[in-house]
Tab-separated table of C-alpha atoms in Angstrom:
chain	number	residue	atom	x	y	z
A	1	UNK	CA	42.712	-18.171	90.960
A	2	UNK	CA	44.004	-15.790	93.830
A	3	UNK	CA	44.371	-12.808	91.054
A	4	UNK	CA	41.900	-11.665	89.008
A	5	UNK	CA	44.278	-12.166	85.832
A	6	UNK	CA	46.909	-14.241	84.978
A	7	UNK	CA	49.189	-11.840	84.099
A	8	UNK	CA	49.524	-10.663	87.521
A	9	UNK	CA	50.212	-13.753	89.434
A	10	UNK	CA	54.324	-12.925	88.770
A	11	UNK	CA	56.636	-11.616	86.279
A	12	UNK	CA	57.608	-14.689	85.427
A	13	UNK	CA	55.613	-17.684	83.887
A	14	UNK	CA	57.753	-20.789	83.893
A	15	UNK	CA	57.063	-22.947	80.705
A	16	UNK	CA	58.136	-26.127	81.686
A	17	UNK	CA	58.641	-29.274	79.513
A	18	UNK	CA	58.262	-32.439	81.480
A	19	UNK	CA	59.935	-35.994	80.027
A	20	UNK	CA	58.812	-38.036	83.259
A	21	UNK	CA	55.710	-37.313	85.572
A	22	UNK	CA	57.868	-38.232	88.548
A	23	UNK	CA	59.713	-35.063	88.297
A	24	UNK	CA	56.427	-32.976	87.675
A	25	UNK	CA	55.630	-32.556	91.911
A	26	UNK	CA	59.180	-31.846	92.823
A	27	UNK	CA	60.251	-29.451	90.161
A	28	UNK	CA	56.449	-27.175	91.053
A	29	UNK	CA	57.303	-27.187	94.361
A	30	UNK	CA	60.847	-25.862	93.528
A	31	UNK	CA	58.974	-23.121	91.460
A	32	UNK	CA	56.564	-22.270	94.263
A	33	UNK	CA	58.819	-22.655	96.667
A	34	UNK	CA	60.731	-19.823	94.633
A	35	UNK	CA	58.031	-17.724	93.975
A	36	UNK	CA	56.415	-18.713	90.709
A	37	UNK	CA	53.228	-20.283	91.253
A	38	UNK	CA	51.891	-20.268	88.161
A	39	UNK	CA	53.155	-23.268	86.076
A	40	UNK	CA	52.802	-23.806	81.985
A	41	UNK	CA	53.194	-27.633	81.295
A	42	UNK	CA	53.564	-27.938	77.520
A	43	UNK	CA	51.500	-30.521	75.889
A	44	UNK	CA	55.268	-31.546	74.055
A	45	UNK	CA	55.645	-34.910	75.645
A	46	UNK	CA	53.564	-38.247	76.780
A	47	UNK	CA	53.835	-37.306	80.079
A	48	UNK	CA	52.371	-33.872	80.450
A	49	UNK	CA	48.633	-34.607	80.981
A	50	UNK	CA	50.085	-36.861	84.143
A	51	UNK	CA	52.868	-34.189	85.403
A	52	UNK	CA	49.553	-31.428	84.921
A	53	UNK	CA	47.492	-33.948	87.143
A	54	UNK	CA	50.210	-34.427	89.858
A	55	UNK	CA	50.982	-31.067	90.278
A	56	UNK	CA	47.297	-30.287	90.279
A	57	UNK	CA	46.888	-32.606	93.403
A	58	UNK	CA	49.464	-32.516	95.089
A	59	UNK	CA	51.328	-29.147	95.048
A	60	UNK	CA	50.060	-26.659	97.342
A	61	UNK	CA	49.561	-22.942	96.245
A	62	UNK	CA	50.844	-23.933	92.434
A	63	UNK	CA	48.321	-22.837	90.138
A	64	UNK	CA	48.805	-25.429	87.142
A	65	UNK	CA	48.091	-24.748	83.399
A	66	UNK	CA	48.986	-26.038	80.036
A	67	UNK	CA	50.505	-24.804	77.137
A	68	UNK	CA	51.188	-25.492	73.160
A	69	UNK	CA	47.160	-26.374	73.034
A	70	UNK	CA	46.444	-26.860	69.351
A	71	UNK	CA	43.488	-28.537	69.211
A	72	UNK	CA	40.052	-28.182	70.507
A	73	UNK	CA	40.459	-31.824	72.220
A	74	UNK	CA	43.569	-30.615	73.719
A	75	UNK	CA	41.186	-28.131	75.406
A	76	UNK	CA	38.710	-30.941	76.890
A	77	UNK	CA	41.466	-33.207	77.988
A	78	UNK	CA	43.071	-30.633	79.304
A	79	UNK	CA	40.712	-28.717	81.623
A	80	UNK	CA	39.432	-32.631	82.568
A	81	UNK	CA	43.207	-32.995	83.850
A	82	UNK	CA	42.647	-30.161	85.976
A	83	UNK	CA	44.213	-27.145	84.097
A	84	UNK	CA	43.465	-24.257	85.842
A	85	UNK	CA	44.685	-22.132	82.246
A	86	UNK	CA	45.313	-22.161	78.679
A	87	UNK	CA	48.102	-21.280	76.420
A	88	UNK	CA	48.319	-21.405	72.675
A	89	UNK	CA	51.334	-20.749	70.616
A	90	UNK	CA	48.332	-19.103	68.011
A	91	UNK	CA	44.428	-19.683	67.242
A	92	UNK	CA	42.147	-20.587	65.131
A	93	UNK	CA	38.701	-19.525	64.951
A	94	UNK	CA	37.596	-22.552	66.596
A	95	UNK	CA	40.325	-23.087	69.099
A	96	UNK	CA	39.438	-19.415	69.905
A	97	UNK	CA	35.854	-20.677	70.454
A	98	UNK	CA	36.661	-23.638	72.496
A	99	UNK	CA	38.750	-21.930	74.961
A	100	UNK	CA	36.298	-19.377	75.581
A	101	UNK	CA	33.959	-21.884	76.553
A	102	UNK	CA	36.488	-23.985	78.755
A	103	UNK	CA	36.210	-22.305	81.649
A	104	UNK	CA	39.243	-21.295	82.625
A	105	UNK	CA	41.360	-18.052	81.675
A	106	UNK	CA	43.395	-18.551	78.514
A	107	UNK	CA	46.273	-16.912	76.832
A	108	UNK	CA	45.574	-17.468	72.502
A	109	UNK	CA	48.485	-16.918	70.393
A	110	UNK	CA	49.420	-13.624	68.495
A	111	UNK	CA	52.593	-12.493	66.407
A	112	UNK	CA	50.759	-9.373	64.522
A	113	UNK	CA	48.678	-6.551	64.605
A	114	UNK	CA	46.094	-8.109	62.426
A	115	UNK	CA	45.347	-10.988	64.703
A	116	UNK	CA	45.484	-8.464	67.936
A	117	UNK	CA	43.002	-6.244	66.415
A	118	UNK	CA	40.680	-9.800	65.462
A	119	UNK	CA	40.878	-10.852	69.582
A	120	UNK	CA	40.149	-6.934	70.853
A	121	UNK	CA	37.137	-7.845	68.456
A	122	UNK	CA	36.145	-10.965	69.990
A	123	UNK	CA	36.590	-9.650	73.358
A	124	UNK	CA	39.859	-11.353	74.386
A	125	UNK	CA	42.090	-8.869	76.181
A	126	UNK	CA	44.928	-10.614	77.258
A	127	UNK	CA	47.170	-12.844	74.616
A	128	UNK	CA	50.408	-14.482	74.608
A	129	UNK	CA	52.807	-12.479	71.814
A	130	UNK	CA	54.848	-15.439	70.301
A	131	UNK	CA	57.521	-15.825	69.427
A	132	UNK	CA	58.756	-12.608	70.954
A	133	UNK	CA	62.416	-12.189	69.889
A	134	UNK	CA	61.387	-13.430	66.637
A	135	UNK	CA	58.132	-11.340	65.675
A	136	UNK	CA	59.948	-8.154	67.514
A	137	UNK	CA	60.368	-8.245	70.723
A	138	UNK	CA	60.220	-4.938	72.847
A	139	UNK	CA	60.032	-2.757	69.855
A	140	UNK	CA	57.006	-4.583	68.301
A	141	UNK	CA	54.928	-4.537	71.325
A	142	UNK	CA	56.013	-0.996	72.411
A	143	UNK	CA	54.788	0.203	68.891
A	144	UNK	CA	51.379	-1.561	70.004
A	145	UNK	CA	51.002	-0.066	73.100
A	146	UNK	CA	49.999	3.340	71.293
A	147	UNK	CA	47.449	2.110	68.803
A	148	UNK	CA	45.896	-0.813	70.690
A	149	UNK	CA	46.277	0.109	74.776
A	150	UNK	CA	43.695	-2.006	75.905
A	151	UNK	CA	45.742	-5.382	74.886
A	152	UNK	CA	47.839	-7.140	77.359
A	153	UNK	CA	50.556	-9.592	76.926
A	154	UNK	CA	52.266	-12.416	77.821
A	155	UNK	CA	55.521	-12.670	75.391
A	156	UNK	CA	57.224	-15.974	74.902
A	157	UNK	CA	59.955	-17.334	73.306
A	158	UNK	CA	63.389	-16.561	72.914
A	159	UNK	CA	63.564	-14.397	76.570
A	160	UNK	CA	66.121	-14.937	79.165
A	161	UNK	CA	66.700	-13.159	82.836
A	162	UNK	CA	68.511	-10.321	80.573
A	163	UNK	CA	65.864	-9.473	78.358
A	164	UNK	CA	63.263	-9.681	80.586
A	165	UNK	CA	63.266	-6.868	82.731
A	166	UNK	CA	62.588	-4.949	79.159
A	167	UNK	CA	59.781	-6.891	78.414
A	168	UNK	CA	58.533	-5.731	82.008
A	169	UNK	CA	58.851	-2.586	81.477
A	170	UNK	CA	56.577	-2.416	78.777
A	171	UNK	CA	53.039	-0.489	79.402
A	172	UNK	CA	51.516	-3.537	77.659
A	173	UNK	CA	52.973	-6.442	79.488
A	174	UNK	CA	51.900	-7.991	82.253
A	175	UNK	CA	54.665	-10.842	82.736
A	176	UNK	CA	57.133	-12.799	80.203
A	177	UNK	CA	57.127	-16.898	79.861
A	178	UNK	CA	60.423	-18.938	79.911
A	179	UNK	CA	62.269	-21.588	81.020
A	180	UNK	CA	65.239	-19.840	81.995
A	181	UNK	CA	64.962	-21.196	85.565
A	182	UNK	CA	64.669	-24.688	84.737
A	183	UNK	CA	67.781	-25.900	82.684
A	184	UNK	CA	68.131	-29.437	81.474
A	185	UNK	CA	70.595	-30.237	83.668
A	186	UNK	CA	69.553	-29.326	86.954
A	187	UNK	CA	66.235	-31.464	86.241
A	188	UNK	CA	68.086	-34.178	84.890
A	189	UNK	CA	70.291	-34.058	88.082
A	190	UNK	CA	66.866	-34.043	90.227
A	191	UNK	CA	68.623	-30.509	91.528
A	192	UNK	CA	65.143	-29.049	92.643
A	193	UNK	CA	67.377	-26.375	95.182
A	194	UNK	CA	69.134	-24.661	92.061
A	195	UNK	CA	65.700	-24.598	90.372
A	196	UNK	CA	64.109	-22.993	93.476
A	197	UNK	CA	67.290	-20.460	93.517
A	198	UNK	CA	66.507	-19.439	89.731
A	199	UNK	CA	62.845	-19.127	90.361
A	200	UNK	CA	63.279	-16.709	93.231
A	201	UNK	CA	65.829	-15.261	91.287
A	202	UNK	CA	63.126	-14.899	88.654
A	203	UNK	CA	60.474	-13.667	90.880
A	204	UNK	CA	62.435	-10.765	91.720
A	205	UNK	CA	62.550	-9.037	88.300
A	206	UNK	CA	60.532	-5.668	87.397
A	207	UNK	CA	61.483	-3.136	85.015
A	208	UNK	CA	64.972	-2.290	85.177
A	209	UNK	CA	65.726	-5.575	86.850
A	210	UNK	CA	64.710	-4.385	89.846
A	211	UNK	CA	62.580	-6.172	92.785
A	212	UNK	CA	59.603	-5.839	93.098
């Protein structure tokens, strides 16, 4: 992985949900193309363990992860598929456990202070806060940043190109997750240049919704 964190690959972390594997290569190029190389293929359908290989293979500069990993043989199957990252929607002591020995950066789960404080513990810095709106959004994780600085985020869920920027300019966040940029329709239409236009779009945003 070009950056030393996943966090700081962009501000944006597409979380795509792919029905058929023959979109998977088209729609990460779009992204790339766009700006967003890293790409969260949720373990939600058949097909995402094949879109994950594909775009592993085949799509130049993408760097390919999954996400909703619940189980420790999610994990293995995963990183076998060529994952090059994990994301959980939460953890469990051993999911926690098998990630940390997968071999590949992971983002575990968290939605309160409690469960913050019990990764800082186990030596896991960086988390995905889920789901944002829902557990708080900006004013939860602002209140963290005081108490517990050394924890970095990736919030998910319920964030849009409006809300974003906020999220960004957060002490405590390193970049959001969403699928904002990759509507039903425009994959259902095979419309990979309006995808590409949102990602770049996308790619663009900093605090204040300003470039970066």
């Amino acid at each position: 992985m070009a950056s030393s964190s996943l966090l700081d690959l962009a501000p944006v972390l597409p979380v795509v949900v792919i029905e058929d594997a023959a979109d998977a290569v088209p729609l990460a190029r779009a992204l790339v193309a766009g700006g967003l190389p890293a790409i969260e293929v949720t373990l939600r359908t058949p097909a995402a363990l094949d879109a994950l290989r594909a775009i592993a293979d085949e799509v130049s500069g993408a760097v390919v992860g999954v996400g909703t990993v619940l189980t420790p043989g999610q994990v293995k199957e995963s990183v076998a598929a060529g994952a090059g990252f994990l994301v959980s929607p939460g953890w469990t002591e051993l999911l926690l456990e098998t990630m940390q020995g997968a071999g590949v950066p992971f983002l575990p789960g968290v939605s309160t202070t409690s469960e913050v404080v019990a990764l800082l513990e186990r030596g896991v810095r960086e988390m995905k806060f889920f789901p944002a709106a829902a557990a708080g959004g900006t004013a939860y994780l602002r209140s963290l940043a005081g108490p517990l600085p050394q924890a970095r985020f990736c919030p998910t869920g319920g964030i849009g190109i409006d809300s974003a920027p906020d999220y960004l300019a957060l002490p405590n966040v390193g970049c959001v997750g969403g699928s904002w940029m990759i509507p039903a329709d425009a994959v259902a239409a095979r419309d990979w240049g309006r995808i590409e236009a949102l990602a770049r779009e996308a790619a663009t945003l900093s605090a204040g919704g300003t470039c970066r």
